[in-house]
Structure formats: structure tokens, C-alpha cells
XYZ file of C-alpha atoms in Angstrom:
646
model
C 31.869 76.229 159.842
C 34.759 78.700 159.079
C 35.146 79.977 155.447
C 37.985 80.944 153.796
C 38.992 84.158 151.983
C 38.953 84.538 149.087
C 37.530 83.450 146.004
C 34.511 80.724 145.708
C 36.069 78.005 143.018
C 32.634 77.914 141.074
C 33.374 81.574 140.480
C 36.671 81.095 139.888
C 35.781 78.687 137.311
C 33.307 80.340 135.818
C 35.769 83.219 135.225
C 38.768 81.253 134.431
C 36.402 79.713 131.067
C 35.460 83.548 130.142
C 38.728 84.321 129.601
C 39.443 81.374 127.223
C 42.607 79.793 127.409
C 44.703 82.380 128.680
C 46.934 80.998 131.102
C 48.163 84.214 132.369
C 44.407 85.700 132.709
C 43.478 82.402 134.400
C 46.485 82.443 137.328
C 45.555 86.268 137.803
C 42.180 85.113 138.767
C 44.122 82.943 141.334
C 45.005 85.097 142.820
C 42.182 87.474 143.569
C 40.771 88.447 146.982
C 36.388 88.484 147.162
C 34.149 88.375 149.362
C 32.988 84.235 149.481
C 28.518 84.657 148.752
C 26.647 81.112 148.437
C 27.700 79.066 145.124
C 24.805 79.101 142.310
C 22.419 80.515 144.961
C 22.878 77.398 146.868
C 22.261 78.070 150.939
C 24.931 78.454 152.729
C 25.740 78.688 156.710
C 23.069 78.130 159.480
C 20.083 79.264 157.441
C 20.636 75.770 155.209
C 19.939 73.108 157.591
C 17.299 70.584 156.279
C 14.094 70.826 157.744
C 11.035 69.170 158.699
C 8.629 71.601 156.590
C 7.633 71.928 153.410
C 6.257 69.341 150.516
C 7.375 66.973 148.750
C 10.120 66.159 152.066
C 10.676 62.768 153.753
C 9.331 63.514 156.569
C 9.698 61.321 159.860
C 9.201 62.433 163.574
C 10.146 65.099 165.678
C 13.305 65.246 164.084
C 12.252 66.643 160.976
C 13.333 65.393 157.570
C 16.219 63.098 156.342
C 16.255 64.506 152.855
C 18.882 67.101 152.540
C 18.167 69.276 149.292
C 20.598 70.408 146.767
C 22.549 73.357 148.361
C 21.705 72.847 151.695
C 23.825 71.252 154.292
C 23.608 68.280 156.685
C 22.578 69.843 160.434
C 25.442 67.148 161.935
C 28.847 65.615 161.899
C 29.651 62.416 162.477
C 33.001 60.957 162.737
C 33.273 56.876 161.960
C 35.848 54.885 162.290
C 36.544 52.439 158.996
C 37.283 49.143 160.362
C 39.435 47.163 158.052
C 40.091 49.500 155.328
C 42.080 51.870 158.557
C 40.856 55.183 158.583
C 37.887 57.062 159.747
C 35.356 58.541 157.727
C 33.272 62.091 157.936
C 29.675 61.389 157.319
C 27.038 64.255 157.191
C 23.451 63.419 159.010
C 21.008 63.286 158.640
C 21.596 62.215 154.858
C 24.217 59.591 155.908
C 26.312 61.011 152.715
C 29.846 60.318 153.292
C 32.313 63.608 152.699
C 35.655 62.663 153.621
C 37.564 59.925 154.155
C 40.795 60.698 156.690
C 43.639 58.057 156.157
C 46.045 57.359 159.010
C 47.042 53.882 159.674
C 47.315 51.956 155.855
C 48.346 53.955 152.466
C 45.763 55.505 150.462
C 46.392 56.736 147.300
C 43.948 59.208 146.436
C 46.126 61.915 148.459
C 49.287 60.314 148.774
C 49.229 59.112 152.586
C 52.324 56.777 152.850
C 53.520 58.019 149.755
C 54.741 61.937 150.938
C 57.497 62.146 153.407
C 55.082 64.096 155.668
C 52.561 60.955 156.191
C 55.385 58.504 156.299
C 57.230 60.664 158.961
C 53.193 60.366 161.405
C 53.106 56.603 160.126
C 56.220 55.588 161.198
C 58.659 53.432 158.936
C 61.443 51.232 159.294
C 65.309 51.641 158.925
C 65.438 51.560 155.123
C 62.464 54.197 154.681
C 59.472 51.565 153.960
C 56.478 51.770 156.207
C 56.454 50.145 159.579
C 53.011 48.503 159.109
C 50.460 48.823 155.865
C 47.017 47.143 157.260
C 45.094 48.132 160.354
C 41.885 47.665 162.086
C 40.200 51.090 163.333
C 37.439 50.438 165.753
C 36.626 53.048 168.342
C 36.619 57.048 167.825
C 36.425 60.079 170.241
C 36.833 63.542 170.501
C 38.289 66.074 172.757
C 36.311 68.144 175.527
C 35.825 71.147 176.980
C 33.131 72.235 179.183
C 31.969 68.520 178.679
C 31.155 69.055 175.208
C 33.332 68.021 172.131
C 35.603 71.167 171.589
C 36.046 70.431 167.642
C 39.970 70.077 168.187
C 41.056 66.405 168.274
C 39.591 63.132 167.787
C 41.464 59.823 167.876
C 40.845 56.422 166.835
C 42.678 53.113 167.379
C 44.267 50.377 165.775
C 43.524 46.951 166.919
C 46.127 45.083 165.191
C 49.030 46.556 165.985
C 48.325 49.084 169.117
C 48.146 51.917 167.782
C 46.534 55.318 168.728
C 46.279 57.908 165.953
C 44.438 61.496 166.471
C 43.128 63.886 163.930
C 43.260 67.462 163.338
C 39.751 68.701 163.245
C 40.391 72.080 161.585
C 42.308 70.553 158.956
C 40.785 67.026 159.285
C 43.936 65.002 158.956
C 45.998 62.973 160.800
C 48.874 64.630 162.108
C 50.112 62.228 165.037
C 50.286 58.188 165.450
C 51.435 56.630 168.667
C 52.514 53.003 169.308
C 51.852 52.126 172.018
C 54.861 49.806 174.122
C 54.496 46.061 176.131
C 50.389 45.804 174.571
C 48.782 43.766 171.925
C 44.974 43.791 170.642
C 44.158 47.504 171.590
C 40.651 47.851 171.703
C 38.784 50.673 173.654
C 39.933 54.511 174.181
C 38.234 57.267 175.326
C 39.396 60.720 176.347
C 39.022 62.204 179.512
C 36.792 65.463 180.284
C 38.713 67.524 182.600
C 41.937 67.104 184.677
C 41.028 64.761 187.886
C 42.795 67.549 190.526
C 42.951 70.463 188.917
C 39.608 71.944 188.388
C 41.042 74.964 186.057
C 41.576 72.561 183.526
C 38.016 72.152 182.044
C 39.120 70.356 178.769
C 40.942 66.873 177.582
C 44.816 66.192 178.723
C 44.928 62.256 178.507
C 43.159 59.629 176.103
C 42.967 56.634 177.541
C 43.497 52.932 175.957
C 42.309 49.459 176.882
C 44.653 45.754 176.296
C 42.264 43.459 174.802
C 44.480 40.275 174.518
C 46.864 40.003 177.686
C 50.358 38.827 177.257
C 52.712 37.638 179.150
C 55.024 40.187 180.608
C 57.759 41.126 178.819
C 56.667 39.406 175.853
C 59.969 37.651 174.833
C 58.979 33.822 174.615
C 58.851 32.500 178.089
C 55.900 31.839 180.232
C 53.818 30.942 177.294
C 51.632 28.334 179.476
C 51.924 30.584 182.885
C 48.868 32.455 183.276
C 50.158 33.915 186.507
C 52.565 35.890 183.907
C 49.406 37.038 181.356
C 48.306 40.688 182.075
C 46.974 43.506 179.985
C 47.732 47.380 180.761
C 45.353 50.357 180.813
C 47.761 52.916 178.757
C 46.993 56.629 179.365
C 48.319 59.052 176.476
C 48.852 62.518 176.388
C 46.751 64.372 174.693
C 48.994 66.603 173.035
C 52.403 65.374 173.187
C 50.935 61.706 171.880
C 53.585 60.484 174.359
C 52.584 57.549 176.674
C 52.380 58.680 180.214
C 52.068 55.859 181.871
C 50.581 52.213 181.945
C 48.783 50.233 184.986
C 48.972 46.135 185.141
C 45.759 44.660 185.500
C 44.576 41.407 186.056
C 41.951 40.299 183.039
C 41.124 41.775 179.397
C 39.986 45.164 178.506
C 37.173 45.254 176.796
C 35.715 49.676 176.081
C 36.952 52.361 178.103
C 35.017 55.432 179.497
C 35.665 58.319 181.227
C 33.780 60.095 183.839
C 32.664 64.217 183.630
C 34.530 65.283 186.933
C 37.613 63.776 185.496
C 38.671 61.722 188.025
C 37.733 58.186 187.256
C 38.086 55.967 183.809
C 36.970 52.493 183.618
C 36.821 49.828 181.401
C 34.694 46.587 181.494
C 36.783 43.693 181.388
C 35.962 39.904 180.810
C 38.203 37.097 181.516
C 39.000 38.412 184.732
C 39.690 34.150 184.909
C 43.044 35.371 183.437
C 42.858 32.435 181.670
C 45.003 31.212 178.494
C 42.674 29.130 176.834
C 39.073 29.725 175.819
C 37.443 27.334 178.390
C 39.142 29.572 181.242
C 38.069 32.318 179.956
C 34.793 31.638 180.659
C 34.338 29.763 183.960
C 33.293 32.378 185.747
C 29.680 33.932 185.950
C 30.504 37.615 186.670
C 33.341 39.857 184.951
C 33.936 43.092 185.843
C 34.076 46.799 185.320
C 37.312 48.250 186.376
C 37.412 51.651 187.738
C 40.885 53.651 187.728
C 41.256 56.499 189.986
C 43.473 58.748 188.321
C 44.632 61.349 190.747
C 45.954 58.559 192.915
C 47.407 56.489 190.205
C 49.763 59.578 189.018
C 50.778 60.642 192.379
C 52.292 56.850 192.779
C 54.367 57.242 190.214
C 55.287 61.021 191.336
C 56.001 59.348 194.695
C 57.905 56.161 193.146
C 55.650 53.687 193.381
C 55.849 52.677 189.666
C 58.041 49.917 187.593
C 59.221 49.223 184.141
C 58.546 46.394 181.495
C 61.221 45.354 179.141
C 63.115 47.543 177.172
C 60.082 50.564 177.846
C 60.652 53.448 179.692
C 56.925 53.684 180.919
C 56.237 53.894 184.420
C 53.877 51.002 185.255
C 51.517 50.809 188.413
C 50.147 47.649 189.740
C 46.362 47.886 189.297
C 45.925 43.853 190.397
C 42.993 42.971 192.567
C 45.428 41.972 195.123
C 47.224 44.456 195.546
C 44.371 47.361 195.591
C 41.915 45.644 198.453
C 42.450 48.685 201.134
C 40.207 51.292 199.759
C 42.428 53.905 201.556
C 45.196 52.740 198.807
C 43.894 51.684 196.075
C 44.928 52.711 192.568
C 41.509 50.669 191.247
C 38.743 48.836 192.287
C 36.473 46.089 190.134
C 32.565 46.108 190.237
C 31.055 42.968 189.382
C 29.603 42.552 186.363
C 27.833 39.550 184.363
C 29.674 37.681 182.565
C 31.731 38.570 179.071
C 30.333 42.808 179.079
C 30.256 44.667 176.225
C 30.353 48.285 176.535
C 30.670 51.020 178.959
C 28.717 54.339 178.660
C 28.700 57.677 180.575
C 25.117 58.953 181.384
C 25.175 62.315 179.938
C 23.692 63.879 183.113
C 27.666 62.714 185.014
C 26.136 60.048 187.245
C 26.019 56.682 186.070
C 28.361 54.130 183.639
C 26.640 51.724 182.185
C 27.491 47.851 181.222
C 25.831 45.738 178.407
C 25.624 42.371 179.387
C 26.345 40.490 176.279
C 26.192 37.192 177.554
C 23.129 38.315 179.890
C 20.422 39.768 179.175
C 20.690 42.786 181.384
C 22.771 45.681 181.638
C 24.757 46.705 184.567
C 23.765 50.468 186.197
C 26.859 51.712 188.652
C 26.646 55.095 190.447
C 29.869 56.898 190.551
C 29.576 58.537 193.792
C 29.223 55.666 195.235
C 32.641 54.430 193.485
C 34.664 57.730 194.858
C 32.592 57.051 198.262
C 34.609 53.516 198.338
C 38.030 55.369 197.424
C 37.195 57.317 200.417
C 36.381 54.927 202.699
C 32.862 55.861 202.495
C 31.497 52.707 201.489
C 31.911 49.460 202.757
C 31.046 47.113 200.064
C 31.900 48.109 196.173
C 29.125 45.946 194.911
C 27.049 48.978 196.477
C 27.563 51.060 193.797
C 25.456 48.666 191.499
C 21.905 50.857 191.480
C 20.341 49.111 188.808
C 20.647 45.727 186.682
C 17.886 45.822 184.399
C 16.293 42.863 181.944
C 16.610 44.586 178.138
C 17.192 41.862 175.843
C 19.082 39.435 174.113
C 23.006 40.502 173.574
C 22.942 43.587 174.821
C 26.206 45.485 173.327
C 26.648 49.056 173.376
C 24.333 51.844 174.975
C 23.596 55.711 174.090
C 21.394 58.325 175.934
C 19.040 61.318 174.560
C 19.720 63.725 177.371
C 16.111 62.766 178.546
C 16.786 60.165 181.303
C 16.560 57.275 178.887
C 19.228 54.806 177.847
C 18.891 52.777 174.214
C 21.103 49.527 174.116
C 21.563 47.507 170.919
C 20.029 43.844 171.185
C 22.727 41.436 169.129
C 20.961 38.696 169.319
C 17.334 40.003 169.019
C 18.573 42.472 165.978
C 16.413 45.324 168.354
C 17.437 48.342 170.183
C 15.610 48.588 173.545
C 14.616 52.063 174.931
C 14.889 51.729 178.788
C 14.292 54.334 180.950
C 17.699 55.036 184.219
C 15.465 56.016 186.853
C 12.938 53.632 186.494
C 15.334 50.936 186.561
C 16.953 52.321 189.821
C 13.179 52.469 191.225
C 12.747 48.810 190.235
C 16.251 47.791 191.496
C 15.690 49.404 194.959
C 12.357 47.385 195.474
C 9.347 48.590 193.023
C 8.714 45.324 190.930
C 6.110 46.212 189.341
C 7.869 49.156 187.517
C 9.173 48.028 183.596
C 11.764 50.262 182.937
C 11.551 48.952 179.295
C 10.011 52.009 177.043
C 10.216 51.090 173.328
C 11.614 48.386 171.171
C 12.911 48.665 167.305
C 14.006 45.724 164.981
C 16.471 46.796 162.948
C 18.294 45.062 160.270
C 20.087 43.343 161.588
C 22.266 42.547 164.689
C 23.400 45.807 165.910
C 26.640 46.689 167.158
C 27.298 49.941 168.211
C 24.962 53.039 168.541
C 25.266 56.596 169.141
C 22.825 59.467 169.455
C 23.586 63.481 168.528
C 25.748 64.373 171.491
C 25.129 61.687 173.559
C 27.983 61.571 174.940
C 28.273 64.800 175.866
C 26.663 67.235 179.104
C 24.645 68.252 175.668
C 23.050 65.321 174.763
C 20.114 66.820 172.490
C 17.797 63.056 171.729
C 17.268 63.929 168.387
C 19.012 61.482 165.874
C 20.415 58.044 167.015
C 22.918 55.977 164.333
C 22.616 52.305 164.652
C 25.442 50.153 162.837
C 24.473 46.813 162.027
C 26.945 44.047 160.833
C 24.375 42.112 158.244
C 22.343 44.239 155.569
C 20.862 40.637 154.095
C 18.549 41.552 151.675
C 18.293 45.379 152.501
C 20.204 46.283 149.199
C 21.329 45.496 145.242
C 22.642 42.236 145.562
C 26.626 42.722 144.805
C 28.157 39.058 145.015
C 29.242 37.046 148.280
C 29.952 39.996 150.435
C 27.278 42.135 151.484
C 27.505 45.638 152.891
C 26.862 46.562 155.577
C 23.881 48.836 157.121
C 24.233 52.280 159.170
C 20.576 53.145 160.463
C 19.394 56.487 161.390
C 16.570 56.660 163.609
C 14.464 59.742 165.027
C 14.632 59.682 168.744
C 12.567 62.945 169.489
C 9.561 60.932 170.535
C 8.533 58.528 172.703
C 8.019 55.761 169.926
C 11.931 55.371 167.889
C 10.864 55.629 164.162
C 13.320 54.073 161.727
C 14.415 56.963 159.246
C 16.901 55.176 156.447
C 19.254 52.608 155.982
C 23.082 53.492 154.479
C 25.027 51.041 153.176
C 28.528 51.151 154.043
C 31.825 48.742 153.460
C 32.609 45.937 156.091
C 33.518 46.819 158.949
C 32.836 49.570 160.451
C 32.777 50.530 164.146
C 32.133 52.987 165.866
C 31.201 56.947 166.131
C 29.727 60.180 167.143
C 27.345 62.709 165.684
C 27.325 66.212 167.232
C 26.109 69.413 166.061
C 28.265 70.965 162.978
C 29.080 74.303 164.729
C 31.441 72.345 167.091
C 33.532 72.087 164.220
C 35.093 75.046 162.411
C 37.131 73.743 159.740
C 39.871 75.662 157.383
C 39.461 75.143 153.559
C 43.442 76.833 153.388
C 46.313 76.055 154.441
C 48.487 78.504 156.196
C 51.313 78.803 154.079
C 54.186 78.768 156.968
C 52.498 75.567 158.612
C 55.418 73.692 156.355
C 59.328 74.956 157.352
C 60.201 73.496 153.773
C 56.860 75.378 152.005
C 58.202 77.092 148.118
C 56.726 80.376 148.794
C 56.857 81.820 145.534
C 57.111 80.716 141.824
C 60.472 82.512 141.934
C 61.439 79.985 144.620
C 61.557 77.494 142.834
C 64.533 74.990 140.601
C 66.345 72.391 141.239
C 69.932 71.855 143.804
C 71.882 69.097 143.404
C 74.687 67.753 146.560
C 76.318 64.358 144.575
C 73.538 62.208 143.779
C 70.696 64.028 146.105
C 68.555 66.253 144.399
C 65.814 68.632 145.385
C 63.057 69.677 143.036
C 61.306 72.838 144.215
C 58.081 72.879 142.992
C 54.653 75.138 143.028
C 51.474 75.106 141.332
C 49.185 77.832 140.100
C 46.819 77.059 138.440
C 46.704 75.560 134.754
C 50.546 75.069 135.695
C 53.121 74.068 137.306
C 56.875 76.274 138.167
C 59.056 74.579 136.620
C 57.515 72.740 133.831
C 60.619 70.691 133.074
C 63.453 69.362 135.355
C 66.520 67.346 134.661
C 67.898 65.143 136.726
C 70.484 61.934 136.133
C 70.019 57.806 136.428
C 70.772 57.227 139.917
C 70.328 60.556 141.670
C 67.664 60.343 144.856
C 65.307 63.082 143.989
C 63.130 64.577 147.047
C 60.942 66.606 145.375
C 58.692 69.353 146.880
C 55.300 70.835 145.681
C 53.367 73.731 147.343
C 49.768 74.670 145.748
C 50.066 78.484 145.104
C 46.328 79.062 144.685
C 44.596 80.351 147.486
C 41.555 79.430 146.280
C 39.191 77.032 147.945
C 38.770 73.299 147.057
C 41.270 74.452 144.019
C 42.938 70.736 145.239
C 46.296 70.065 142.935
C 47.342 66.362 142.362
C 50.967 65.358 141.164
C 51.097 62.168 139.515
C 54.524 60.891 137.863
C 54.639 58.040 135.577
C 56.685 54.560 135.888
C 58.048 55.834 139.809
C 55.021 55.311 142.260
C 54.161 58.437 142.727
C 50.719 60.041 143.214
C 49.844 62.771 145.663
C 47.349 65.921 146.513
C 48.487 69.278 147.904
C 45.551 71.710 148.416
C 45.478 75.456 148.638
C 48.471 76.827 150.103
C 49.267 73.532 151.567
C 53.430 71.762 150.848
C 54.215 67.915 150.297
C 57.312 66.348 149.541
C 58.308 62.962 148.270
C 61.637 61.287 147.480
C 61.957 58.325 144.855
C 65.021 57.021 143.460
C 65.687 57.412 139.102
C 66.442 53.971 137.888
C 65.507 54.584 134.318
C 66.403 57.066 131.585
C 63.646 59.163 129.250
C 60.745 61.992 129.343
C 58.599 61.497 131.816
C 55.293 63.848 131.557
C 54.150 64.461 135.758
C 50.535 65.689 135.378
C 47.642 67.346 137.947
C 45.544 64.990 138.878
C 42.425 66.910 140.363
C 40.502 69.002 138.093
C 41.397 72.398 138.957
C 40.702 74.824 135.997
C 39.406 74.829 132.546
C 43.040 73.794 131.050
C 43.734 71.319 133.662
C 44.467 68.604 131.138
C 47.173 70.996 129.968
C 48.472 71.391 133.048
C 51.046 68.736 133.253
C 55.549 69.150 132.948
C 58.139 66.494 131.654
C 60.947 65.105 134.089
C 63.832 64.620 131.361
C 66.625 61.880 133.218
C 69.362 61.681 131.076
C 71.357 58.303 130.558
């Protein structure tokens, strides 16, 4: 992980109290350049993973130990997305501790998001300055490639309720863009791709791609509410940097996940209802669904060549990706593979060759090579129900699916409350005419009805088959009894052998979705901010004071610690204040809050890092703003008044 400069803030605390309450001493210290060593000879870097040795450790398989001791640090990351609450958590495994929580799509008010004009500006708001939407429902995460492994640069995450796609800065692990996206509703499944599908230079993500769960009718304006000829969903494929839709491709059916394959050129996503029925009862008439395949290439050089329509009042080139009008293989933008009925997940084989479909409402999963899918674009195969290689029996409800980088697939049972460890290649043996083979190698209860899984890289060329997350959506009686709701239960299980051995449970708030766990040097995070990565950052205390144009004021603010430059502002009943703070200390985790009394108004800067918000004064008096994160051995002093005259 990348360190700052500078100095360590148990040092810097340490010193700050031997100098008593000198505030002078204490923003010298500040300000000092050392070399960072580990805090209270803690460990620090790769030398502190936890182990597997030594006694007195919780020791499980092959895996080594889940106990993580004081000073040392967890050996993965894992991103998670939040469900309800809207955001997406960091958790460190193997301990399952949580470390961060990264807001993007609702308000939270431990730093401020919604509050600052910076996170209202990413969240979007409406014409009088309120937010455009304050709830969401997060479900799937992913990060950006190269190389086919995660890259530690992006990772994005979705909201359900009102189609949006947000992505995350993983030096600085924040949000710094949100996309709606146009003509969709009920956005479920995204995934990134792993290279460009023509250009083989480009070994690293340029498009996320996003699923329609609930189809519409098209343009959504009222009309053709009981036509299902008019009810279609989009696949949506993002830019990865820009955030700007690229383009969108009509589909019969519902999107259900999306994945991506390592060559770049195909993405898919299992669909049910491919009925394209209205009410429930169509929905489900027929016995197979579908996985959808999308080739890319071909899809954008349609719309370079014209070939592409608008919806509504969007600008977004739209292909037609409808079964009928992508029969001739020599054509086609997409293709469907049959599928049982209702699927639930699509996976990538970290070895490049296979996607795999949970059957959910059968107890199989679906094996498809994708060769054989590119040998149908190329007229290669005759019959795209060829690509099938495998179809397994696994289980009861069989949802979501992760690898270990071993040949071997584990699927979460629903309905059983098991994962099943089933080996690929005996499957395909079995499929192509060995019966007696039982591709079935393990089976774990856990507790209870899994959802999603995911193992330490697994999806990934580096898939490693050493720790596998489970998320289950009932804990029962796994934990303290805390009224009606329950939480719910992340599982961590060792993978390393051939037996899966159950490691710990985690509680965690309902509901979460799902994530990835890769190794923590793909990640190299910055503890401080680069001072010019704000055009509006006070550079110095000197910079700062107040301006005043009519009734619009601007408070230029800093903060060293124990204070803040200036202590004391005036300003008049009925001026618009915008108000900017930049932390000063370039210390890290020397985190600054700003909280002002009676005008809604809470929010942290850390080192070296600028915020602004703007509130209207609708009340005369002394109003004391305060820091809200400790910070030094005087932060309760550290606090100025806002004086608003009558």
C-alpha cells in the first residue's frame, strides 16, 4: 500500500502532548517532514500479513489463520457493495473487519456526502440545488483490469432503483463520478470489460457494461402499458472514463448479471422472461431462458456505419439486439444460448474459456464454451446450442458461482443453504458421454441460504483458491438476538484444500450484495491529498477571509491543527454564504471535521484535501463551528464563532 510523507499521527500526537498546550509548538509539529517507521512497534507493510503459524492462532486449513493480531494487517481487500443503506463498503480478510465505508448514491453524514458542493455536484441535484434522489439500492461491484487482473484504479457499483452507475477512486477511495443512465429502469448487473474487443494494444478496461432488469415500454411516456410487443430492456455500455453512455442495444427479455469475457470481445448477460411477458404468469411459461451474448466489435461498428436509432428525448445510439433481427450469424449483433428457466448468475472461468449459468429454478448450472460462441459469429458453427459443453446436477437454487484457479467451480445452493464444489472438466467429460463421472467434489451448509460468493481473485487470470466469502441473507440464530430484524451473515471459508472448511461468520446490516477480495498490493492507496487536486483549494493561512458580492459571501477557510484561520467571521441575515475549508496538515489520518450549529452543516476534509458548502443565514447570533474528528491534544479547543448580525 503507498505511504505518505511525512509524519506518523501517533507520533505526532505523542509530540503535540509533550509540548503542553502550546498551540504554536503543536502546528509547528504539523508541519514537519520524517521518515513514516511502524506505529508503537506495530508491523507494518508485507512482513505483517497474518499467518498460519504460531500458538495460541485460529488456525483453519491451508489458508492459514483468520485471526489478525494487533498491528498486523489483513493479507486482502474486499470491496462490498451495501445494499439498501447505498454505498459500498471496504472490508479487510481474512478478519472480515470493516475499514471504510464509501458513500455515493444517499447522504451520509459522517463526511458530509450530499452536504459539500463537491458530492452534490457527482450526485446530481435538481433545479433549486436539493438532491436529485436520497435512497438507493447498491447490488453488484467490479473493478477495472489490466493484464486480466484488477489494476487497483476504478471500481463501480450500481443502483437498482433508480439506474444508476457510480465508480470509485481506488487511490483515494471515493466516489468521484455517478452516471444515470437514460430510457432504463431496475438496473441490475454490470461488469467491466478486460481489454478492448479489436484493438489488442489496449490490455486494460474502456467500457463497463449494465444490464435492464425490468423492461419498459419504449419511450416510457404512458402508452402501450398492456402491449408487450412495446416492453424491452437495453444492455447500456459506459465509458469507462468519461462515465458517458456510449451506447445502448434493445433486447428482447430481462437482464438478469452481466459478464465479460478475457479477450474482450464478448459480454453477456443471462436473461429470464425472454416470454417478454407483462404479467407474472408470462413470465414464466417457458422452460428455458437464456444467456445473451453481445459481440462488441460488431455492435460498435453498426453504429459507426449508421445502423443505430434513438429513444425519446436521448441522444444514445441504440442497436437492435432482438432475436429476430440477429438470426444470420454473418450479421448478428447477438445471439441467445438456451438456458433453464429463470438463471441466476453468469461467471467467467478464470482460465478465459467458459461462462457459467446458475440455474435457479433448476437444479443445474449451464457450462457454455466461448469459442464455440465466436465460432457461430463466424459462421463456424451451425447450431448455437453447441456451445453448451456441460449442464451439470449441483443442487437446489443454484445462484451465483466462483472459481479457485484450480479447475473447480463453487455455486451457492439457495434452497439447500450449501455451496457445492463441482469440478469444469469433469462435468464436460460427463456431458460429452462419461456417466459415470460425478463432477460434484464437496458440499458445505452454511447458514443460511446463500446468495452471492466470491473467492480471492476469482475473477481474475489470477485466481489464487485460497479464501472464498459466502453472503447469506438469514443469520437465524447465529448471533445476539437484537429485536425483529436480524443481521445478516458474511462467511469466510478456506478453499486451499480439497474439503471447504468453514472459517467465521460476520455479521453485517441487511442487505448486502455483492463483492470481490483480491490481494492488497493491487491497491496502492494515498493517505494525502494533493493540494492542487481542488481549483478552489485555500493554500495558505494567509489565504484566507471573507469577500462579499451583494448578498453572496465566501468564507475562506483552513485548518491546522488545534485551529482554524479565521476563528471568527461575520456575515449578515440573509446573505448565501459558500464557505470553503482546506485541512492544512499534511499529516496522515490528521482528518478535520467542520460542524456548524442550527444550519445543517457537518463535514470532513482530510490532509491537504478542500470542501465547500453553501447554506443560507436565516437567523441572527454567535454561532460556535467546531472540529469534529479528534485531531490533536486541544481538539476540543479547536472550534471559531460565526457572528450574523441582525
Amino acid at each position: 500500500m503507498g505511504a505518505a510523507s511525512g509524519l506518523g499521527r501517533r507520533r505526532f500526537l505523542h509530540s503535540a502532548a509533550a509540548v503542553g498546550v502550546s498551540a504554536v509548538g503543536a502546528m509547528g509539529l504539523a508541519g514537519c517532514n520524517e521518515n513514516k517507521g511502524p506505529a508503537g512497534g506495530g508491523a507494518s507493510g508485507a512482513g505483517a500479513a497474518a499467518s498460519g503459524g504460531g500458538s495460541g492462532e485460529h488456525k483453519v486449513g491451508g489458508a492459514g489463520s483468520v485471526e489478525v493480531k494487533p498491528g498486523q494487517l489483513d493479507t486482502h481487500y474486499g470491496l462490498w457493495s451495501s445494499g439498501h443503506t447505498g454505498d459500498a463498503r471496504v472490508i479487510g480478510i481474512p478478519s472480515g473487519r470493516e475499514l471504510l465505508r464509501i458513500p455515493c448514491f444517499v447522504p451520509d453524514a459522517l463526511i458530509g456526502w450530499g452536504l459539500t458542493n463537491e458530492s452534490k455536484a457527482v450526485m446530481g441535484t435538481k433545479a433549486d440545488g436539493s438532491l436529485e434522489y436520497t435512497v438507493a439500492d447498491t447490488h453488484h461491484i467490479h473493478a477495472s483490469y489490466k493484464d486480466g487482473i484488477y489494476d487497483g484504479k476504478y471500481a463501480w457499483i450500481n443502483d437498482k432503483i433508480n439506474a444508476r452507475l457510480a465508480r470509485f477512486r481506488l487511490d483515494y477511495m471515493v466516489c468521484d463520478k455517478i452516471t444515470k443512465i437514460p430510457n432504463i429502469q431496475g438496473f441490475h448487473g454490470i461488469f467491466p470489460d478486460k481489454r478492448d474487443p479489436v484493438d489488442p494494444a489496449i490490455n486494460y478496461t474502456t467500457r463497463v457494461f449494465c444490464g435492464q432488469e425490468f423492461h419498459v415500454p419504449m419511450p416510457n411516456k404512458g402508452k402501450d402499458l398492456e402491449d408487450p410487443t412495446k416492453y424491452h430492456c437495453l444492455f447500456t455500455c459506459v465509458d469507462a472514463e468519461t462515465m458517458d453512455v456510449r451506447w445502448q442495444a434493445r433486447i428482447d427479455g430481462n437482464c438478469d448479471l452481466v459478464a465479460t469475457s478475457f479477450d474482450g470481445k464478448l459480454a453477456a448477460s443471462n436473461q429470464y422472461n425472454t416470454e417478454n411477458g407483462v404479467h407474472f404468469a408470462e413470465m414464466m411459461s417457458a422452460e428455458r431462458d437464456a444467456c445473451l451474448f453481445f459481440n462488441i466489435a460488431r455492435i460498435e461498428q453498426a453504429i459507426k456505419d449508421g445502423k443505430a436509432t434513438t429513444i425519446g428525448d436521448s441522444k444514445v445510439p441504440v442497436v437492435d439486439c432482438t432475436v429476430e433481427a440477429n438470426k444470420d450469424p454473418k450479421t448478428a449483433l447477438s445471439v441467445r444460448v438456451s438456458v433453464p428457466k429463470n438463471p441466476h448468475g453468469v461467471n467467467a472461468t478464470p482460465d478465459g474459456k467458459y461462462f457459467i449459468c446458475s440455474g435457479k429454478l433448476s437444479p443445474t448450472a449451464t457450462v457454455i464454451e466461448l469459442q464455440k460462441v465466436l465460432d457461430w459469429f463466424d459462421g463456424k458453427l451451425d447450431d448455437i446450442e453447441k456451445a453448451i459443453v456441460a449442464e451439470p446436477e449441483i443442487g437446489l437454487g443454484p445462484l451465483h458461482t466462483t472459481f479457485d484457479g484450480r479447475g473447480n467451480a463453487y455455486t451457492t445452493l439457495f434452497l439447500d443453504s450449501q455451496v457445492v464444489k463441482w469440478n469444469i472438466d469433469t462435468a464436460i467429460k460427463k456431458h460429452a458421454g462419461d456417466k459415470a463421472l460425478n463432477p460434484v467434489v464437496d458440499r458445505l451448509d452454511v447458514m443460511y441460504q446463500p446468495g452471492h460468493i466470491n473467492a480471492t481473485q476469482a475473477e481474475t487470470i489470477e485466481a489464487d483458491g485460497v479464501w472464498m466469502a459466502v453472503g447469506n441473507k438469514f443469520s437465524k440464530d447465529r448471533f445476539l438476538p437484537v429485536g425483529p430484524m436480524h443481521p445478516e451473515n458474511d462467511q469466510l471459508v478456506d478453499i486451499t484444500g480439497d474439503k471447504m472448511i468453514l472459517a467465521h461468520d460476520n455479521a453485517v446490516r441487511p442487505e448486502p450484495h455483492d463483492f470481490v477480495i483480491f490481494k492488497r498490493d493491487w491497491i496502492h492507496t494515498k493517505q494525502v491529498y494533493a493540494l492542487d487536486d481542488s481549483p478552489i483549494a485555500v493554500k495558505e493561512p494567509k489565504a484566507t477571509g471573507v469577500t462579499r458580492e451583494g448578498k453572496k459571501v465566501t468564507v475562506r477557510m483552513a485548518s491546522i491543527a488545534p485551529t482554524y484561520y479565521p476563528i471568527e467571521f461575520n456575515v449578515k441575515v440573509g446573505d448565501e454564504v459558500t464557505l470553503i475549508l482546506t485541512n492544512l496538515d499534511k499529516v496522515e489520518d490528521l482528518t478535520h471535521g467542520f460542524a456548524l450549529p442550527e444550519y445543517n452543516v457537518q463535514f470532513l476534509v482530510n490532509p491537504l484535501e478542500t470542501k465547500s458548502v453553501t447554506f443560507k443565514i436565516d437567523k441572527p447570533g454567535v454561532f460556535w463551528f467546531y472540529c469534529t474528528n479528534f485531531c490533536h491534544a486541544l481538539h476540543l479547543e479547536m472550534r471559531g464563532r460565526m457572528i450574523v448580525e441582525a
